mmCIF file of C-alpha atoms and ligand atoms in Angstrom:
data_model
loop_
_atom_site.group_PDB
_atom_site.id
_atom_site.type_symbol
_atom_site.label_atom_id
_atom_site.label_comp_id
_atom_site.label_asym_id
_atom_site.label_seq_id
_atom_site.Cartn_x
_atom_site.Cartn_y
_atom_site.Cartn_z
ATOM 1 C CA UNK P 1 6.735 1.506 -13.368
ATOM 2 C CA UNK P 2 4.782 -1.547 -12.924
ATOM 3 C CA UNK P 3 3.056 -1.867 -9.666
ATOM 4 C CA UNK P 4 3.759 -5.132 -7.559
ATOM 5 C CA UNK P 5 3.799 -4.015 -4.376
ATOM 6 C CA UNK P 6 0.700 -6.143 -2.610
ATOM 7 C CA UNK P 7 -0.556 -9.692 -2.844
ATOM 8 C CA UNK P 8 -2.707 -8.843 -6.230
ATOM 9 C CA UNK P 9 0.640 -8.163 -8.591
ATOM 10 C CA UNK P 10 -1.581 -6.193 -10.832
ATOM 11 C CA UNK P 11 1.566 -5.244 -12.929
ATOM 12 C CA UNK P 12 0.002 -1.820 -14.203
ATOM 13 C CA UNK P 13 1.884 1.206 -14.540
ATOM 14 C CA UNK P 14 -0.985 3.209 -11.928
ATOM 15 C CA UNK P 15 0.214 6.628 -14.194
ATOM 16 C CA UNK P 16 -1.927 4.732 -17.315
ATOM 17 C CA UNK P 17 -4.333 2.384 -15.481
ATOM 18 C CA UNK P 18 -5.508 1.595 -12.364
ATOM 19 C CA UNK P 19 -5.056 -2.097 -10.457
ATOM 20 C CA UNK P 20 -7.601 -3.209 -7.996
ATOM 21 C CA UNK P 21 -6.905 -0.967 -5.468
ATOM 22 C CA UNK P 22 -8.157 1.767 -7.491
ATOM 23 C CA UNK P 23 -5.211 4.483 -6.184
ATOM 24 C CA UNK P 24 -3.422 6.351 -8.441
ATOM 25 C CA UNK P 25 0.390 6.901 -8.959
ATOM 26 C CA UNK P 26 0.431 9.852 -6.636
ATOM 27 C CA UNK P 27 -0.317 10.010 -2.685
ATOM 28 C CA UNK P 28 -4.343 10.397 -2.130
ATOM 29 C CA UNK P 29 -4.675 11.399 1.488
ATOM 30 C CA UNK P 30 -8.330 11.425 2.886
ATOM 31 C CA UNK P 31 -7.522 13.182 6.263
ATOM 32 C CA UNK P 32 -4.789 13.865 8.690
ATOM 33 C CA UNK P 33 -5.564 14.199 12.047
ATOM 34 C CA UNK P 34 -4.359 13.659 16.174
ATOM 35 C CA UNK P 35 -5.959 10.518 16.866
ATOM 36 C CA UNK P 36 -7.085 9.722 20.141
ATOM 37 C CA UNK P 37 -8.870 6.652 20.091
ATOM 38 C CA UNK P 38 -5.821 3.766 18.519
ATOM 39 C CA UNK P 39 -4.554 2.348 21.598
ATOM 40 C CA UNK P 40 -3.083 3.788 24.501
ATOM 41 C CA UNK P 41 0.594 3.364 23.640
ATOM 42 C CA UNK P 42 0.111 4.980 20.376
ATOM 43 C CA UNK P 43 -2.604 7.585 20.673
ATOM 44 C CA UNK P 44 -1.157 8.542 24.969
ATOM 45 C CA UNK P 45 -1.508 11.722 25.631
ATOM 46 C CA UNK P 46 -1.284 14.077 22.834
ATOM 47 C CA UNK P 47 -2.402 11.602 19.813
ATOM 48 C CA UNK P 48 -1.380 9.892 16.950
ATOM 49 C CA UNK P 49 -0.757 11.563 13.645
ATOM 50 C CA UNK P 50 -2.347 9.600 11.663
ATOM 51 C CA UNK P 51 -2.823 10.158 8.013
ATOM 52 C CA UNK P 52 -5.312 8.515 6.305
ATOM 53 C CA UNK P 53 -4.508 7.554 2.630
ATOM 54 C CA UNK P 54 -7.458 7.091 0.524
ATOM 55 C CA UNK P 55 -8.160 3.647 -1.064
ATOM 56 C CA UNK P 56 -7.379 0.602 -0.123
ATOM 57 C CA UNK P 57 -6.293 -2.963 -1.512
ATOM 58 C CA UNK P 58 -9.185 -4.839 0.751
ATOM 59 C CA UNK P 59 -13.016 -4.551 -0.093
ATOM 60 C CA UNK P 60 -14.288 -5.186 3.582
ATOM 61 C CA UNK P 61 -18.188 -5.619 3.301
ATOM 62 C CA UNK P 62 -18.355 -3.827 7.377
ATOM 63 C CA UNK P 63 -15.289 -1.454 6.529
ATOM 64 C CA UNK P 64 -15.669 1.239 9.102
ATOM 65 C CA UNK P 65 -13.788 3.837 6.769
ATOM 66 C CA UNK P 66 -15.207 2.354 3.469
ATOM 67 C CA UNK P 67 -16.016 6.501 2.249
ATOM 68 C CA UNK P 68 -12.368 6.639 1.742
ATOM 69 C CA UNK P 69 -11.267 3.085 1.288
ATOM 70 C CA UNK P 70 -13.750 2.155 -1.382
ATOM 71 C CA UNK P 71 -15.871 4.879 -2.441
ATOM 72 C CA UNK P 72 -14.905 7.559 -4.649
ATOM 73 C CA UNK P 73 -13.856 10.158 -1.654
ATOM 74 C CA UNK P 74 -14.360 13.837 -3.352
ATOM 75 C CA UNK P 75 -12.533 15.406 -0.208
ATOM 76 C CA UNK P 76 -8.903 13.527 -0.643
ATOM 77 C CA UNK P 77 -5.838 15.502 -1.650
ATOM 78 C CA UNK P 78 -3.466 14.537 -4.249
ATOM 79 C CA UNK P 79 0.143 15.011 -3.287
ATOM 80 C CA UNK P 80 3.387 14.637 -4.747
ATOM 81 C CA UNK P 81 6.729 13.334 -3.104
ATOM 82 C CA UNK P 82 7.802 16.717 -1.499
ATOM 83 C CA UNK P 83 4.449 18.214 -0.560
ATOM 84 C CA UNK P 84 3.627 14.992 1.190
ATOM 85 C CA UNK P 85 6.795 14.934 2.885
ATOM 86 C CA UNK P 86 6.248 18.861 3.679
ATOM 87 C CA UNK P 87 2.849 17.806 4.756
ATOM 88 C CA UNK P 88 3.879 15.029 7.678
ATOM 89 C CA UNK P 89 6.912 17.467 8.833
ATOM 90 C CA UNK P 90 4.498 20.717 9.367
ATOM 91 C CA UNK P 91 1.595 18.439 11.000
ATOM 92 C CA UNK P 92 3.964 16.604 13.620
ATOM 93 C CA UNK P 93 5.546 19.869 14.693
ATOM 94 C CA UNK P 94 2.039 21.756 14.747
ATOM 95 C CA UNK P 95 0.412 19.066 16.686
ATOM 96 C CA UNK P 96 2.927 17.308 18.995
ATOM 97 C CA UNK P 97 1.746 14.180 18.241
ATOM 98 C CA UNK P 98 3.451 10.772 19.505
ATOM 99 C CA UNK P 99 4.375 10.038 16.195
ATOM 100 C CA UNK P 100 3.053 9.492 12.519
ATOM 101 C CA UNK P 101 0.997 6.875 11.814
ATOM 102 C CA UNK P 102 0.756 5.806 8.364
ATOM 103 C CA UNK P 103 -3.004 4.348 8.174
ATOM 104 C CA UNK P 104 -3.651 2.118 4.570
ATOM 105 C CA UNK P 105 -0.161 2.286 3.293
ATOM 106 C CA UNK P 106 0.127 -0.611 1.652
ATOM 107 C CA UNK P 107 -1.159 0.492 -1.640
ATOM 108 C CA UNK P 108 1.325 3.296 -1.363
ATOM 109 C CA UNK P 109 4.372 1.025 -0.384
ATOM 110 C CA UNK P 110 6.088 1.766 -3.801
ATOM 111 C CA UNK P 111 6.264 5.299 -3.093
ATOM 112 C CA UNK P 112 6.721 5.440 0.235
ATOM 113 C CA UNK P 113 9.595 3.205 0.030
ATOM 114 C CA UNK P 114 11.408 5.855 -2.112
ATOM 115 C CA UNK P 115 10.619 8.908 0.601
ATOM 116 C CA UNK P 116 10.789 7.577 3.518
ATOM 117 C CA UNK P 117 14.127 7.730 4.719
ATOM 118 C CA UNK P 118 13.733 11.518 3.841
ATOM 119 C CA UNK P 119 10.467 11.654 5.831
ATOM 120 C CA UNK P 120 12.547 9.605 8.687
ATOM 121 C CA UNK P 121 15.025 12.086 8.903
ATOM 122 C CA UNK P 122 12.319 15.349 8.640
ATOM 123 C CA UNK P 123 9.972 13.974 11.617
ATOM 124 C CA UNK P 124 12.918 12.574 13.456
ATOM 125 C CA UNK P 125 12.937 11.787 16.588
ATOM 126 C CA UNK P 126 9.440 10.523 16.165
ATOM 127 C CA UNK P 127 8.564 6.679 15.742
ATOM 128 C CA UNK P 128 6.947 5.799 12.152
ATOM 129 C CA UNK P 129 3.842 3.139 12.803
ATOM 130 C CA UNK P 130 2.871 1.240 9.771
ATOM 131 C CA UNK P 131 -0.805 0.612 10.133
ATOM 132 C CA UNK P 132 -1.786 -1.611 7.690
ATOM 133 C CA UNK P 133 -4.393 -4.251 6.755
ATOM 134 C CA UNK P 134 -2.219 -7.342 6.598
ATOM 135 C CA UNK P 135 -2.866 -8.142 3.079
ATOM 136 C CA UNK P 136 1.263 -7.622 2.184
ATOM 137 C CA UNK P 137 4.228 -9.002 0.575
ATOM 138 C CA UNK P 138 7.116 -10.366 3.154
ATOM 139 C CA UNK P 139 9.594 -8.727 0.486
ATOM 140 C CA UNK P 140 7.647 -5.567 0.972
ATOM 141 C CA UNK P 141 8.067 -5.743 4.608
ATOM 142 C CA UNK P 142 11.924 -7.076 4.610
ATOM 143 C CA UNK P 143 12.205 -3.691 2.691
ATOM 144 C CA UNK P 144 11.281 -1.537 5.518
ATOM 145 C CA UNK P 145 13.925 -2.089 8.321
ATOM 146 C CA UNK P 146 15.594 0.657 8.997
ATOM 147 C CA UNK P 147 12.565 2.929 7.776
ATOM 148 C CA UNK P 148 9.774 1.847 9.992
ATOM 149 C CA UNK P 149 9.585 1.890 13.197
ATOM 150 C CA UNK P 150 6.421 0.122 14.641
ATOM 151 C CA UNK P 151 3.890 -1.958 12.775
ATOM 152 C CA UNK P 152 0.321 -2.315 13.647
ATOM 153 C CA UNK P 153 -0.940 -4.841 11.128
ATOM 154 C CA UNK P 154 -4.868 -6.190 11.289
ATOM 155 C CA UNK P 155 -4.925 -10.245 11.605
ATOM 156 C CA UNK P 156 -8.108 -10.747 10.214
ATOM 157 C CA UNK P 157 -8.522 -14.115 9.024
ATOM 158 C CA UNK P 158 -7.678 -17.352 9.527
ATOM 159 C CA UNK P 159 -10.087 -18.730 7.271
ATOM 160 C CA UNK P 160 -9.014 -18.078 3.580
ATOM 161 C CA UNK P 161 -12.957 -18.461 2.076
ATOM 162 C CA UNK P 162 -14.567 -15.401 4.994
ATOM 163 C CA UNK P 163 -11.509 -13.450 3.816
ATOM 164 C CA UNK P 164 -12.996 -13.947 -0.012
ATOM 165 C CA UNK P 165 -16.551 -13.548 0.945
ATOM 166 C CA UNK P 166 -15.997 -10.736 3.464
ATOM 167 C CA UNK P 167 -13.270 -8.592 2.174
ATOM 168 C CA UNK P 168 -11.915 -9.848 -1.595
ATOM 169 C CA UNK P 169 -8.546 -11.237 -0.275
ATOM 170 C CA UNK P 170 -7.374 -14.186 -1.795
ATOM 171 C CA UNK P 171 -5.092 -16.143 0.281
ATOM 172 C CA UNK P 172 -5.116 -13.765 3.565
ATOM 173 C CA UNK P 173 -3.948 -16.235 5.759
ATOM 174 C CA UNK P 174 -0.783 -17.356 4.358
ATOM 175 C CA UNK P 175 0.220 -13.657 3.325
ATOM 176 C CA UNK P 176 -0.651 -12.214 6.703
ATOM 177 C CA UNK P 177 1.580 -14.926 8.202
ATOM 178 C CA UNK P 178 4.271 -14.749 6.321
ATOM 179 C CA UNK P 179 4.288 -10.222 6.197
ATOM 180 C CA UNK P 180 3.298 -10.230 10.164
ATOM 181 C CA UNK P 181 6.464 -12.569 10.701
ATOM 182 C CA UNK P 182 8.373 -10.509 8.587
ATOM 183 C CA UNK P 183 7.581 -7.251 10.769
ATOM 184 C CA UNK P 184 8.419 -8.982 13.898
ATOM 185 C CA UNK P 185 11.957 -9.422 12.516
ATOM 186 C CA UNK P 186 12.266 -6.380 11.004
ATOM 187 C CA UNK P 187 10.703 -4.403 13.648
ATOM 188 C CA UNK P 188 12.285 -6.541 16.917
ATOM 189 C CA UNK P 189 10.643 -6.505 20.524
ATOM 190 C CA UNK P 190 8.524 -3.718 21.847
ATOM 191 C CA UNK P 191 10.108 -0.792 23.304
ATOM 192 C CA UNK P 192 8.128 2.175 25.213
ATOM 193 C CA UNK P 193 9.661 5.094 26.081
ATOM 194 C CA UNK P 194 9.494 7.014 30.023
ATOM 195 C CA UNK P 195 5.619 7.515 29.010
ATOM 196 C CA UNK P 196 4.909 4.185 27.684
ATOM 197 C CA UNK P 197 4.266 5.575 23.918
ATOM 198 C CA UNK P 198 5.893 2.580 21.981
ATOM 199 C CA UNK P 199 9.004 3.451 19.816
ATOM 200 C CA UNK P 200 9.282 0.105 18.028
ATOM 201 C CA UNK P 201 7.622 -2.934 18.244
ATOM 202 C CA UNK P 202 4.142 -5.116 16.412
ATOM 203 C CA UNK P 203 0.901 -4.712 18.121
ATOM 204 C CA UNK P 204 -1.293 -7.653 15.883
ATOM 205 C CA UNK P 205 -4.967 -6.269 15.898
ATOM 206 C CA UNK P 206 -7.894 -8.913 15.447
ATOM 207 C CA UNK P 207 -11.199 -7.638 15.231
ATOM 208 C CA UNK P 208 -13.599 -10.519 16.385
ATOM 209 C CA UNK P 209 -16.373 -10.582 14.190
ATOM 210 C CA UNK P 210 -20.464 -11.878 14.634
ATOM 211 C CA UNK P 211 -20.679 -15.639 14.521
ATOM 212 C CA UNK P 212 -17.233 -15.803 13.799
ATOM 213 C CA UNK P 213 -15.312 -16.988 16.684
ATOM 214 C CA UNK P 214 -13.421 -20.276 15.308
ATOM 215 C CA UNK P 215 -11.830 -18.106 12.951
ATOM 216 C CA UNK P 216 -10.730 -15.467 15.581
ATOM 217 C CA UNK P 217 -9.612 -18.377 17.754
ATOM 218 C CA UNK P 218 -7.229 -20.176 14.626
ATOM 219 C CA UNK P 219 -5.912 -16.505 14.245
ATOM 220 C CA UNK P 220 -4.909 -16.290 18.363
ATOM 221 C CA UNK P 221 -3.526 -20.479 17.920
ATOM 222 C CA UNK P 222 -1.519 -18.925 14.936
ATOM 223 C CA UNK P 223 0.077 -16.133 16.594
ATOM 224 C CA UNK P 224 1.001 -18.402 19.978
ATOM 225 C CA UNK P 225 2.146 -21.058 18.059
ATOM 226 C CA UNK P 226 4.422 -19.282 15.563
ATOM 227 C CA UNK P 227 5.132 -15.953 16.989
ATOM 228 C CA UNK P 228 5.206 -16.770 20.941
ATOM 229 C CA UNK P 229 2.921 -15.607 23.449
ATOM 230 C CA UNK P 230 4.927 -12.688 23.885
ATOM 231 C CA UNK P 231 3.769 -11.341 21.131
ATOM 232 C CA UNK P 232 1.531 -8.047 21.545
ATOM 233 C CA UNK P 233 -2.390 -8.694 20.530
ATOM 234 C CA UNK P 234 -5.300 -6.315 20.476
ATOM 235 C CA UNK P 235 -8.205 -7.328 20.501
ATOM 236 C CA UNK P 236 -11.006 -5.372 19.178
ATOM 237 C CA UNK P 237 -14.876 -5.237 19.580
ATOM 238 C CA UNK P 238 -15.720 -2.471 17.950
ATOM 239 C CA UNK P 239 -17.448 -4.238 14.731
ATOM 240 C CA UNK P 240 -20.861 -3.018 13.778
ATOM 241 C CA UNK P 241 -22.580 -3.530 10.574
ATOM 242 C CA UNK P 242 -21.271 -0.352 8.282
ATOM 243 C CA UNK P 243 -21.268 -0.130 4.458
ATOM 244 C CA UNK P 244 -22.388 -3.154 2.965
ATOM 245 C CA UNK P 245 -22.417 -5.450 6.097
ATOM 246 C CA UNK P 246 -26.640 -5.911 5.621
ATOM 247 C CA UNK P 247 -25.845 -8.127 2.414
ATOM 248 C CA UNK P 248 -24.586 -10.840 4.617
ATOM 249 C CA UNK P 249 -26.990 -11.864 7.402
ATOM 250 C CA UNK P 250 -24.518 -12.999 9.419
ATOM 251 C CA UNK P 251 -22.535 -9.812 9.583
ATOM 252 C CA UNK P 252 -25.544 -7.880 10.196
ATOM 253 C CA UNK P 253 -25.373 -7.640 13.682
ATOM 254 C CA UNK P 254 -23.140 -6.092 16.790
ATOM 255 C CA UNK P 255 -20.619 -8.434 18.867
ATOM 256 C CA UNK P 256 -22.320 -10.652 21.868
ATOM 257 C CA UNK P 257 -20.913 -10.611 24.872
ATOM 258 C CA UNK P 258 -20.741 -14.001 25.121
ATOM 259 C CA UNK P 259 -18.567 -13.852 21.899
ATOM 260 C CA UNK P 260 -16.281 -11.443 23.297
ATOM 261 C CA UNK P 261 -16.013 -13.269 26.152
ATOM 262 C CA UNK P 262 -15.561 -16.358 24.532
ATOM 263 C CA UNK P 263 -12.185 -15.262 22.405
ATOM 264 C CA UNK P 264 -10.551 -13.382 25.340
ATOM 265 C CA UNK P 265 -10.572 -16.274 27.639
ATOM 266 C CA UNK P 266 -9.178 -18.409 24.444
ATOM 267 C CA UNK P 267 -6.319 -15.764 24.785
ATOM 268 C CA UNK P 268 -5.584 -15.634 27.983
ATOM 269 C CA UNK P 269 -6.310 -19.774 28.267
ATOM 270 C CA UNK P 270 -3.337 -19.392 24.928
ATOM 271 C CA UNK P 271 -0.725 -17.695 27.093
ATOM 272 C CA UNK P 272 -0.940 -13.993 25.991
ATOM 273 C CA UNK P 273 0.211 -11.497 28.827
ATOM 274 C CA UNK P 274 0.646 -8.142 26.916
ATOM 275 C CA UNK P 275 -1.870 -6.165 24.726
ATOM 276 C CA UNK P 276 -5.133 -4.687 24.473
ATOM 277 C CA UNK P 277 -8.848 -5.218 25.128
ATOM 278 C CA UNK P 278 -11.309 -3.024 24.255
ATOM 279 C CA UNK P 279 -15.001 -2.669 25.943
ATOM 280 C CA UNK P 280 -17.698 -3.748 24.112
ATOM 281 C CA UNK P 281 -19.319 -0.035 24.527
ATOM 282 C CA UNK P 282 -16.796 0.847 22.173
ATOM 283 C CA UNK P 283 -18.654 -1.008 18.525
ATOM 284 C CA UNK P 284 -19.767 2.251 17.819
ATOM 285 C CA UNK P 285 -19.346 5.245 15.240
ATOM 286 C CA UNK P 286 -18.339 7.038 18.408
ATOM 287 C CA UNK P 287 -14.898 5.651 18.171
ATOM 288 C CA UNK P 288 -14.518 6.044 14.209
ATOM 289 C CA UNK P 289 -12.902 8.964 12.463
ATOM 290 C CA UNK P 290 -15.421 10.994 10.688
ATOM 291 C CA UNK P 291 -14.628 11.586 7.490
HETATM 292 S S1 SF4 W 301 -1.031 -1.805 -4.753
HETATM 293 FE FE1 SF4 W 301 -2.860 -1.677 -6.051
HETATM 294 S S2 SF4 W 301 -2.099 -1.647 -8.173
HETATM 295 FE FE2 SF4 W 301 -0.404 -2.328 -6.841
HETATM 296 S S3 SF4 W 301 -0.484 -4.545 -6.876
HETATM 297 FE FE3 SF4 W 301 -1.710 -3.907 -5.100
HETATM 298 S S4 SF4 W 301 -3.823 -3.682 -5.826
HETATM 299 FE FE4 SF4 W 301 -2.493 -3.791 -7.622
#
């Protein structure tokens, strides 16, 4: 079967050949684990399950999980349909996590798209989060109602040439708009439950990075213009140069202050009510999965 299923249409049959992603046919998972660190109305009290599928459709120079996303990760599991299935249900129920948290799936929308109202039904009552890059197809997205139950997509750029410089994604801006519209209709307003763990919903994440603030300030206009200022943002400061960030001089530095504080008064100057900041002690590995 051809594969279609993100921006880059490579058309390969990922049994033969491999398309830019680099992920074969079957699931590659790099690590499960109860996350504690996404934010509080996912993670709350007992963690997320997140699993962690290796690969990704993005090169990000400062990826923070590149040893899974682009390098060849010796440590990831292959698993077919039913073991992967088998491998959610048993982790949920061992851990008593808030729910399962899909991390990178957008490389693995084909097959997850066949399994997941299986999956839905094995973890159920549990809320499935979708927590994805933004790189996606709209058609993709429209073709996860019912199956989905939160989405947590990354807004990176508003600036199509950073998005090719930074992290090989041609056109970012007009895909991420069209698939992060598409999840708010799919996915409908926020809902928390009696401990404020969110059962459906978008949370837009938009990590602010060095020097970069016009571009993280078009994102926020974006978002209040076309989405409302209802809409939940989080706002992250937890870039520092990883991976190949030293190539570009501009990236090879932490967050200021000043440019943190600069884009959170542009979002609360915008409107926004609801979301997430994070401290600026938190642009460390302390707050990355180790993997
Ligand atoms: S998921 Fe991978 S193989 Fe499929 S279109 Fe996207 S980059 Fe190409």
């Amino acid at each position: 079967m051809e594969c279609n299923y993100c921006p880059f249409e490579c058309g390969v049959d990922r049994q033969l050949k491999l398309g830019v992603c680099k992920a074969p046919a079957e699931f590659t998972v790099a690590k499960v684990m109860a996350h504690f660190w996404e934010e509080p109305c996912i993670s709350g009290q007992r963690g997320s399950g997140t699993v962690f599928f290796a690969h990704c459709n993005a090169a990000c120079l400062f990826c923070q999980n590149y040893k899974i996303s682009q390098l060849r990760f010796p440590k990831a599991q292959i698993y077919q349909d039913e073991e992967f299935i088998e491998l959610c249900r048993n982790f949920v129920k061992e851990t008593r996590v808030h729910n399962l948290n899909l991390v990178s799936p957008t490389h693995y929308a084909g097959r997850l798209l066949r399994i997941l109202p299986r999956l839905k039904q094995e973890i159920s009552p549990l809320p499935i989060v979708w927590n994805s890059n933004g790189y996606e197809k709209e058609s993709v997205i429209e073709e996860l109602a019912g199956l989905v139950d939160v989405f947590l997509p990354d807004f990176k750029y508003a600036d199509n040439t950073l998005a090719v410089k930074f992290s090989r994604l041609p056109g970012y801006f007009e895909y991420a708009c069209r698939a992060i519209a598409a999840m708010q209709k799919v996915a409908g307003d926020p809902l928390f439950d009696q401990d404020g763990i969110i059962q459906r919903g978008v949370i837009i994440r938009h990590l602010i990075l060095p020097g970069q603030i016009e571009n993280s300030k078009r994102v926020l206009a974006w978002i209040a213009e076309n989405l409302g200022t209802q809409s939940y943002i989080s706002l992250m400061s937890q870039y520092y140069p990883v991976h190949r960030a030293a190539e570009v001089p501009e990236l090879n530095r932490r967050l200021t202050e000043e440019e943190y504080r600069e884009v959170e008064e542009y979002l609360f100057a915008l409107g926004f009510e609801s979301g997430f900041l994070q401290d600026l002690d938190s642009n460390s590995a302390d707050y990355t999965p180790q993997f």
